[in-house]
Tab-separated table of C-alpha atoms in Angstrom:
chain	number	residue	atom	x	y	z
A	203	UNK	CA	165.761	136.806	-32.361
A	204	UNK	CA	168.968	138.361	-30.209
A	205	UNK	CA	170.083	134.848	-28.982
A	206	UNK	CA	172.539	136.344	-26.723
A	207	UNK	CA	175.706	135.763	-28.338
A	208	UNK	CA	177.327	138.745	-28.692
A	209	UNK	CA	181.382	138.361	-27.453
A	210	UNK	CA	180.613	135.057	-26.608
A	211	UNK	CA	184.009	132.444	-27.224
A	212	UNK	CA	182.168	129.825	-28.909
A	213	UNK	CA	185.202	126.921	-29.564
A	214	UNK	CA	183.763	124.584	-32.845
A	215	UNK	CA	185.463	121.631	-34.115
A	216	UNK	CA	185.250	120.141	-37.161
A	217	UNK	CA	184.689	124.069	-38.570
A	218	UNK	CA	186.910	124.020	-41.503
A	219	UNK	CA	185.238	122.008	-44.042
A	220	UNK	CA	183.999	122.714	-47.308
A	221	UNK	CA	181.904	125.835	-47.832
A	222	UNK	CA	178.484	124.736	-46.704
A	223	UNK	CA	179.293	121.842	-43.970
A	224	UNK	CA	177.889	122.182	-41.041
A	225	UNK	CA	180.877	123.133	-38.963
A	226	UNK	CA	181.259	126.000	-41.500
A	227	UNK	CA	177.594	127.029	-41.238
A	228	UNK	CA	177.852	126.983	-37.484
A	229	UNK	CA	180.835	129.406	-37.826
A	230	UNK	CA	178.860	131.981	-39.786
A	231	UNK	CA	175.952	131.687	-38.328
A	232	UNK	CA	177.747	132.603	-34.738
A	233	UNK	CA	179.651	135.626	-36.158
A	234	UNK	CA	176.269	137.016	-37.597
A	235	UNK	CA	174.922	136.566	-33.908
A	236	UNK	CA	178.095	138.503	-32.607
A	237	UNK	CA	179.656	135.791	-31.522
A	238	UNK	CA	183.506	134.914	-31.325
A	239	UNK	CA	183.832	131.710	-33.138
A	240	UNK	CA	187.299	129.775	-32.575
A	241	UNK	CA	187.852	127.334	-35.349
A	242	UNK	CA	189.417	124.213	-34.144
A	243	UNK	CA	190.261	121.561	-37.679
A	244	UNK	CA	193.380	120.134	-39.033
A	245	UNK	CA	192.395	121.971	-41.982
A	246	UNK	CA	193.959	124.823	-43.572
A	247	UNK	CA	191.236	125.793	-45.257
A	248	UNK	CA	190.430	127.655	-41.572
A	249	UNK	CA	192.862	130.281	-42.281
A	250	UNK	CA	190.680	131.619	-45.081
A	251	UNK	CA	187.722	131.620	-43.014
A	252	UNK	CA	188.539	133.226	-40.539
A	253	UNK	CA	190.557	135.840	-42.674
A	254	UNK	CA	186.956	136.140	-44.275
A	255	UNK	CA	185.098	136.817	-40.859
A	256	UNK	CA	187.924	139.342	-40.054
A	257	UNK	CA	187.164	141.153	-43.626
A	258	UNK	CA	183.811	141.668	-41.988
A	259	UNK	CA	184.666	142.563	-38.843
A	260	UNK	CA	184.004	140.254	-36.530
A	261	UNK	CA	186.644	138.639	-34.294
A	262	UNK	CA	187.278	134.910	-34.804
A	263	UNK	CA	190.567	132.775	-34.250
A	264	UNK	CA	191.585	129.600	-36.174
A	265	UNK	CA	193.817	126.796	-33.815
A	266	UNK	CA	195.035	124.298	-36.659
A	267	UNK	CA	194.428	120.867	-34.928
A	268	UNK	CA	194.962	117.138	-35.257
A	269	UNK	CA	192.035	116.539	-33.125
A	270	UNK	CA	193.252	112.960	-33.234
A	271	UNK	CA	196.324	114.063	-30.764
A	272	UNK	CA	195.397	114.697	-27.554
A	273	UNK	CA	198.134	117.058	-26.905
A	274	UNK	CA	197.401	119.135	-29.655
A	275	UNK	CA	193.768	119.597	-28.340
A	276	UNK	CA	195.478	120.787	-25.061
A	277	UNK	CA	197.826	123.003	-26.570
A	278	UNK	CA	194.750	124.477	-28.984
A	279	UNK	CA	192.785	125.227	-25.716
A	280	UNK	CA	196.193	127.073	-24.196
A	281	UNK	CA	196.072	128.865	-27.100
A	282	UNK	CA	192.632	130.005	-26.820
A	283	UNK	CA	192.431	130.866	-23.243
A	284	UNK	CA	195.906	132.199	-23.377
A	285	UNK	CA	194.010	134.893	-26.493
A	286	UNK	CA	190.622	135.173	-25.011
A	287	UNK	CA	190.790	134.024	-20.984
A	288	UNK	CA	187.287	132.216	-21.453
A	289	UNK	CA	185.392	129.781	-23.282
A	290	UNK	CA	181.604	129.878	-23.171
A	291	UNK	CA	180.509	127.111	-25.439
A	292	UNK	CA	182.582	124.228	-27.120
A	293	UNK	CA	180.610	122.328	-29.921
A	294	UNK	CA	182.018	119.180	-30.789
A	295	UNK	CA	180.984	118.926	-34.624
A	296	UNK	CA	183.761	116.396	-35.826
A	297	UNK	CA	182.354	113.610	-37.511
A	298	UNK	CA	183.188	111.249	-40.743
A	299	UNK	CA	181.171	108.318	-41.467
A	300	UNK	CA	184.632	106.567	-42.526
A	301	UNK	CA	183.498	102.695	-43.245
A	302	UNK	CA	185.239	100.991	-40.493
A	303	UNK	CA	183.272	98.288	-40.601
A	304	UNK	CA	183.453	94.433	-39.165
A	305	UNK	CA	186.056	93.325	-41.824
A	306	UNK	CA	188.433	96.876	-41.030
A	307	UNK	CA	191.198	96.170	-39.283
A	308	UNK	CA	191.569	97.179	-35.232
A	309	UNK	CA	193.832	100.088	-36.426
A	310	UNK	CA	190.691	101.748	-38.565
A	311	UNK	CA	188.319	100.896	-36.149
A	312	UNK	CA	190.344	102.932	-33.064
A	313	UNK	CA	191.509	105.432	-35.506
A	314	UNK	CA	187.621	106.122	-36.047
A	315	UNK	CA	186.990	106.199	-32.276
A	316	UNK	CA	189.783	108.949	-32.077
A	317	UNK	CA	188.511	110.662	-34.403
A	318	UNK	CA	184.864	110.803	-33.788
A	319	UNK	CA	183.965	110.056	-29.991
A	320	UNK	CA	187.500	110.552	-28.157
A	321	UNK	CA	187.998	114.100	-29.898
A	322	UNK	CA	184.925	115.230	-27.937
A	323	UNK	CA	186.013	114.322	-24.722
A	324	UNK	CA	189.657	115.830	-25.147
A	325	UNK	CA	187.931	118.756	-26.216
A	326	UNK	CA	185.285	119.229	-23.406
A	327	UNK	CA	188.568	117.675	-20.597
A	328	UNK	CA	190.664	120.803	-21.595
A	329	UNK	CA	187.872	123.139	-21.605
A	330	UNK	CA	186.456	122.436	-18.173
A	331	UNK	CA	187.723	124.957	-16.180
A	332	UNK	CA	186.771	127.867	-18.538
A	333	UNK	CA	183.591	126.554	-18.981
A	334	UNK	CA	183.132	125.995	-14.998
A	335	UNK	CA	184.262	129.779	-14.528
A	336	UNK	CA	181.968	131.168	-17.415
A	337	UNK	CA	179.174	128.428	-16.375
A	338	UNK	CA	179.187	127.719	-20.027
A	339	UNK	CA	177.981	124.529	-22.140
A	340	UNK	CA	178.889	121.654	-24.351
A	341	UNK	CA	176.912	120.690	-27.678
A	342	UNK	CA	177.809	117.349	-28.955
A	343	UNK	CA	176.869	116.752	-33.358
A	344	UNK	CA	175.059	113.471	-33.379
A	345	UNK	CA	174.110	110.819	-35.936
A	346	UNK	CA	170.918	108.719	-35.995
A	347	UNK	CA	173.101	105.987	-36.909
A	348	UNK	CA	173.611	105.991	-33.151
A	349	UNK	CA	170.030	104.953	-33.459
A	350	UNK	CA	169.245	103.070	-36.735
A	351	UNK	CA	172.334	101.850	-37.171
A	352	UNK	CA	173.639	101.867	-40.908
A	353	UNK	CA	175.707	98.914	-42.090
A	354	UNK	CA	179.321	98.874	-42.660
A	355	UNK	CA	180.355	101.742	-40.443
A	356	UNK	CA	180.804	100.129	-36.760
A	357	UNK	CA	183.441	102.828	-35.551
A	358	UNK	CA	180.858	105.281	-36.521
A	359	UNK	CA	178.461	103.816	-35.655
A	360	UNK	CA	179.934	103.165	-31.556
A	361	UNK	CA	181.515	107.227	-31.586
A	362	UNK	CA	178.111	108.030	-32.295
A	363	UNK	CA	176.175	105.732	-29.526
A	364	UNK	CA	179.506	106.821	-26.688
A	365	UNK	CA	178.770	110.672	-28.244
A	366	UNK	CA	174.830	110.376	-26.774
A	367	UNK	CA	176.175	108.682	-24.009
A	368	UNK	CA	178.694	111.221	-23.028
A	369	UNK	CA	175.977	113.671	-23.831
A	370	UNK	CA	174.098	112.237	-20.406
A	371	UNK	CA	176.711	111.542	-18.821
A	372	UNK	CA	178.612	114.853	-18.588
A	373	UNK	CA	174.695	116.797	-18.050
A	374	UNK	CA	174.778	114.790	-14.688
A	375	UNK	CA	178.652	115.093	-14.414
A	376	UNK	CA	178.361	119.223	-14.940
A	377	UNK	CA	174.851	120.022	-13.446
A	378	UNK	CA	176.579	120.637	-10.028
A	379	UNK	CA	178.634	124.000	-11.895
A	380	UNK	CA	175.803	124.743	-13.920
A	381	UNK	CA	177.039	123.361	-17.177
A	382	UNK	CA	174.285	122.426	-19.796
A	383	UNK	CA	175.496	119.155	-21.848
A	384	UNK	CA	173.038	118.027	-25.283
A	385	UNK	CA	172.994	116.829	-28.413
A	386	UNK	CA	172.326	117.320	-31.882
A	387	UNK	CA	171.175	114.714	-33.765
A	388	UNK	CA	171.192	114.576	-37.751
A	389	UNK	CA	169.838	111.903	-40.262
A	390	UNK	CA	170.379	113.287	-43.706
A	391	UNK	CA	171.661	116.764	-44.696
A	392	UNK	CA	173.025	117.848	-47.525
A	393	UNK	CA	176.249	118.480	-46.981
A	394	UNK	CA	179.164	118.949	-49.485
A	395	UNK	CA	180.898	115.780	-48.304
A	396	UNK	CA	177.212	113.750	-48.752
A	397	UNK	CA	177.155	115.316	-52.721
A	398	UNK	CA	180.785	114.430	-52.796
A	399	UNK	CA	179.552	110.674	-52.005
A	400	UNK	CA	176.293	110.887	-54.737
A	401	UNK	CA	178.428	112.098	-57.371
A	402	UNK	CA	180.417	108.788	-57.046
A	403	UNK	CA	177.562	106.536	-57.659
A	404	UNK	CA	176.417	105.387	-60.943
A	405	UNK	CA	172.966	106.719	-60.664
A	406	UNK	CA	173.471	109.656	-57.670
A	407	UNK	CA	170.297	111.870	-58.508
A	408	UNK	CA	168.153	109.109	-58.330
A	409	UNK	CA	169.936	107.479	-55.247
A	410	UNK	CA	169.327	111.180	-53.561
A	411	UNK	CA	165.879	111.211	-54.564
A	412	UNK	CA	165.141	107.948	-53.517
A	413	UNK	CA	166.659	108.916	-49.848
A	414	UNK	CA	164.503	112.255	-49.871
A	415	UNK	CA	161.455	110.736	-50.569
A	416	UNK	CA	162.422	108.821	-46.896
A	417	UNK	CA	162.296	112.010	-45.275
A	418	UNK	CA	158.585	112.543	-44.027
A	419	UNK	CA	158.753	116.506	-43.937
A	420	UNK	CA	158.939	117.693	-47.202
A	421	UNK	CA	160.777	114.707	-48.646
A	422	UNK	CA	163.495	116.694	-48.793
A	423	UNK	CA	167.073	116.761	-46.899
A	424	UNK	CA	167.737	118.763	-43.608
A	425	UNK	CA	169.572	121.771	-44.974
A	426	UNK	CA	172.933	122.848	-42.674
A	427	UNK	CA	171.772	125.860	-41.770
A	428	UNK	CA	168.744	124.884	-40.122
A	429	UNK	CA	171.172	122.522	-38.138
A	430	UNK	CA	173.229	125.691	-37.585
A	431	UNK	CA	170.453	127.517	-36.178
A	432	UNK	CA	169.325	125.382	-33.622
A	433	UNK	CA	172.970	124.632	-32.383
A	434	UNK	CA	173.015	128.111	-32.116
A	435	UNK	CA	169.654	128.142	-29.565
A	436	UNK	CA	170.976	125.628	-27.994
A	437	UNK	CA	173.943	127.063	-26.777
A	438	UNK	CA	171.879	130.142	-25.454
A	439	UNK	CA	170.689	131.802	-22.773
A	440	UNK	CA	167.211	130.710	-24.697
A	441	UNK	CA	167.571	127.223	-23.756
A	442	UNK	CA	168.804	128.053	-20.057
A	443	UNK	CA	167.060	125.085	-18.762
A	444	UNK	CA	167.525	122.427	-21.685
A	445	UNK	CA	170.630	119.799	-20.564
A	446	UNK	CA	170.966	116.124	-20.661
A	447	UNK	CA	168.784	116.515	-23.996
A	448	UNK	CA	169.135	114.791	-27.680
A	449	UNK	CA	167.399	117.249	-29.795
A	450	UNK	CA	166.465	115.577	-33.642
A	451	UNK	CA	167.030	118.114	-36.538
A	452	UNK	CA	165.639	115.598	-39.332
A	453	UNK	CA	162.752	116.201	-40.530
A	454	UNK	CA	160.544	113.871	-38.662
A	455	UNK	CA	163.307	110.804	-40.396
A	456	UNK	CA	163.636	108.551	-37.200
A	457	UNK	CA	160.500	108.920	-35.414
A	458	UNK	CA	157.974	109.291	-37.761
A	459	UNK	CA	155.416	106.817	-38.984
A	460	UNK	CA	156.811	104.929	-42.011
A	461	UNK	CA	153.561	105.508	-43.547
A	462	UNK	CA	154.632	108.871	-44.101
A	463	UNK	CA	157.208	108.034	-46.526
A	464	UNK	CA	156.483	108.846	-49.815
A	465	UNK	CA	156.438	105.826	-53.132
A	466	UNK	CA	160.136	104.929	-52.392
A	467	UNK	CA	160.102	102.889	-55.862
């Protein structure tokens, strides 16, 4: 399906992680729609990607960014407009389920708000007024723990709940310039940093087979790139009428009947 996407300036943060996050799939997945996707992470590692997507042709842009620092989210959108003059779509994708829990200190639990909830509204602030010219939209990465909640993780766990919130808030906030504002929301995907966390347990394999068999479709995790591709329709002319909207790409995990779940044992 043409989605639409060709020249678009597509902003993603959170897009330099290991091969195979979801910020990386994202990133692909836009330049194989013809899309210009600007990589906004404090990682290096977004030099090489985008030095990759150039290899191929396609036109893409890496801003190296604490997204912690709210100046150097400004100065990454001067950069951007100052290259392109527009920005069509921003999707906030930063997220890391760091343990700030009850017994963290205040420092760790801000530092996770930063990080994970005030990162998206820096980014979609400095973006406004391209996105009000090219009557463009936000798409905000979600968590269920938002939803379930988790344990152990309460700076997660509030970025997550003020991400949905913000998700509603800036639909009705934007609706008057024709913005569309939603939300992604994941459960379990099987992403490098979630094997990076199963290969420190004693038992991983059966831990992640234990968690898949929780997973009522297929009893299996939601791979990134079917995230990826319905960020993508999101963000499209496809979904012209779709704001305000928390869209679940999990595999049935957090509505379905728990008598779907397979022998957990």
């Amino acid at each position: 399906m043409d989605l639409n996407l060709k020249n678009k300036i597509v902003v993603v943060s959170g897009s330099a992680g290991k091969e195979g996050s979801i910020g990386e799939t994202i990133v692909n997945r836009l330049a194989d729609e013809g899309a210009i996707a600007v990589l906004v992470d404090r990682n290096a590692r977004g030099f090489e990607y985008v030095e990759r997507l150039q290899k191929r042709g396609v036109n893409s842009l890496f801003v190296q960014t604490d997204v912690t620092d709210p100046l150097a989210i400004e100065n990454a959108v001067k950069v951007i407009g100052a290259k392109y003059g527009r920005i069509d779509a921003i999707i906030n994708n930063v997220g890391v389920n760091d343990g700030a829990g009850l017994d963290s200190s205040y420092e760790d639990f801000m530092n996770s708000l930063k990080l994970n909830v005030v990162s998206y509204f820096l980014l979609a602030k400095y973006s406004l007024p391209y996105l009000k010219e090219s009557k463009g939209n936000i798409l905000n990465i979600g968590s269920k723990v938002a939803l379930t909640g988790q344990g152990g993780t309460s700076g997660y766990a509030a970025a997550k709940g003020g991400v949905l919130g913000l998700t509603r808030e800036w639909a009705v906030d934007l609706i008057q310039y024709g913005i569309r504002s939603n939300a992604i929301i994941i459960a379990e995907s099987y992403t490098p940093a979630y094997e990076d966390w199963i290969k420190t347990l004693p038992d991983g394999e059966a831990v992640l087979k234990k968690i898949s068999k929780t997973i009522p479709l297929e009893n299996r995790m939601t791979k990134t790139e079917e995230i990826a591709d319905t960020a993508l329709f999101i963000i499209s002319e496809k979904s012209s009428h779709t704001t305000g909207q928390f869209v679940f790409v999990d595999g049935g995990y957090v509505h379905l009947d728990r008598a779907l779940i397979s022998d957990v044992n």
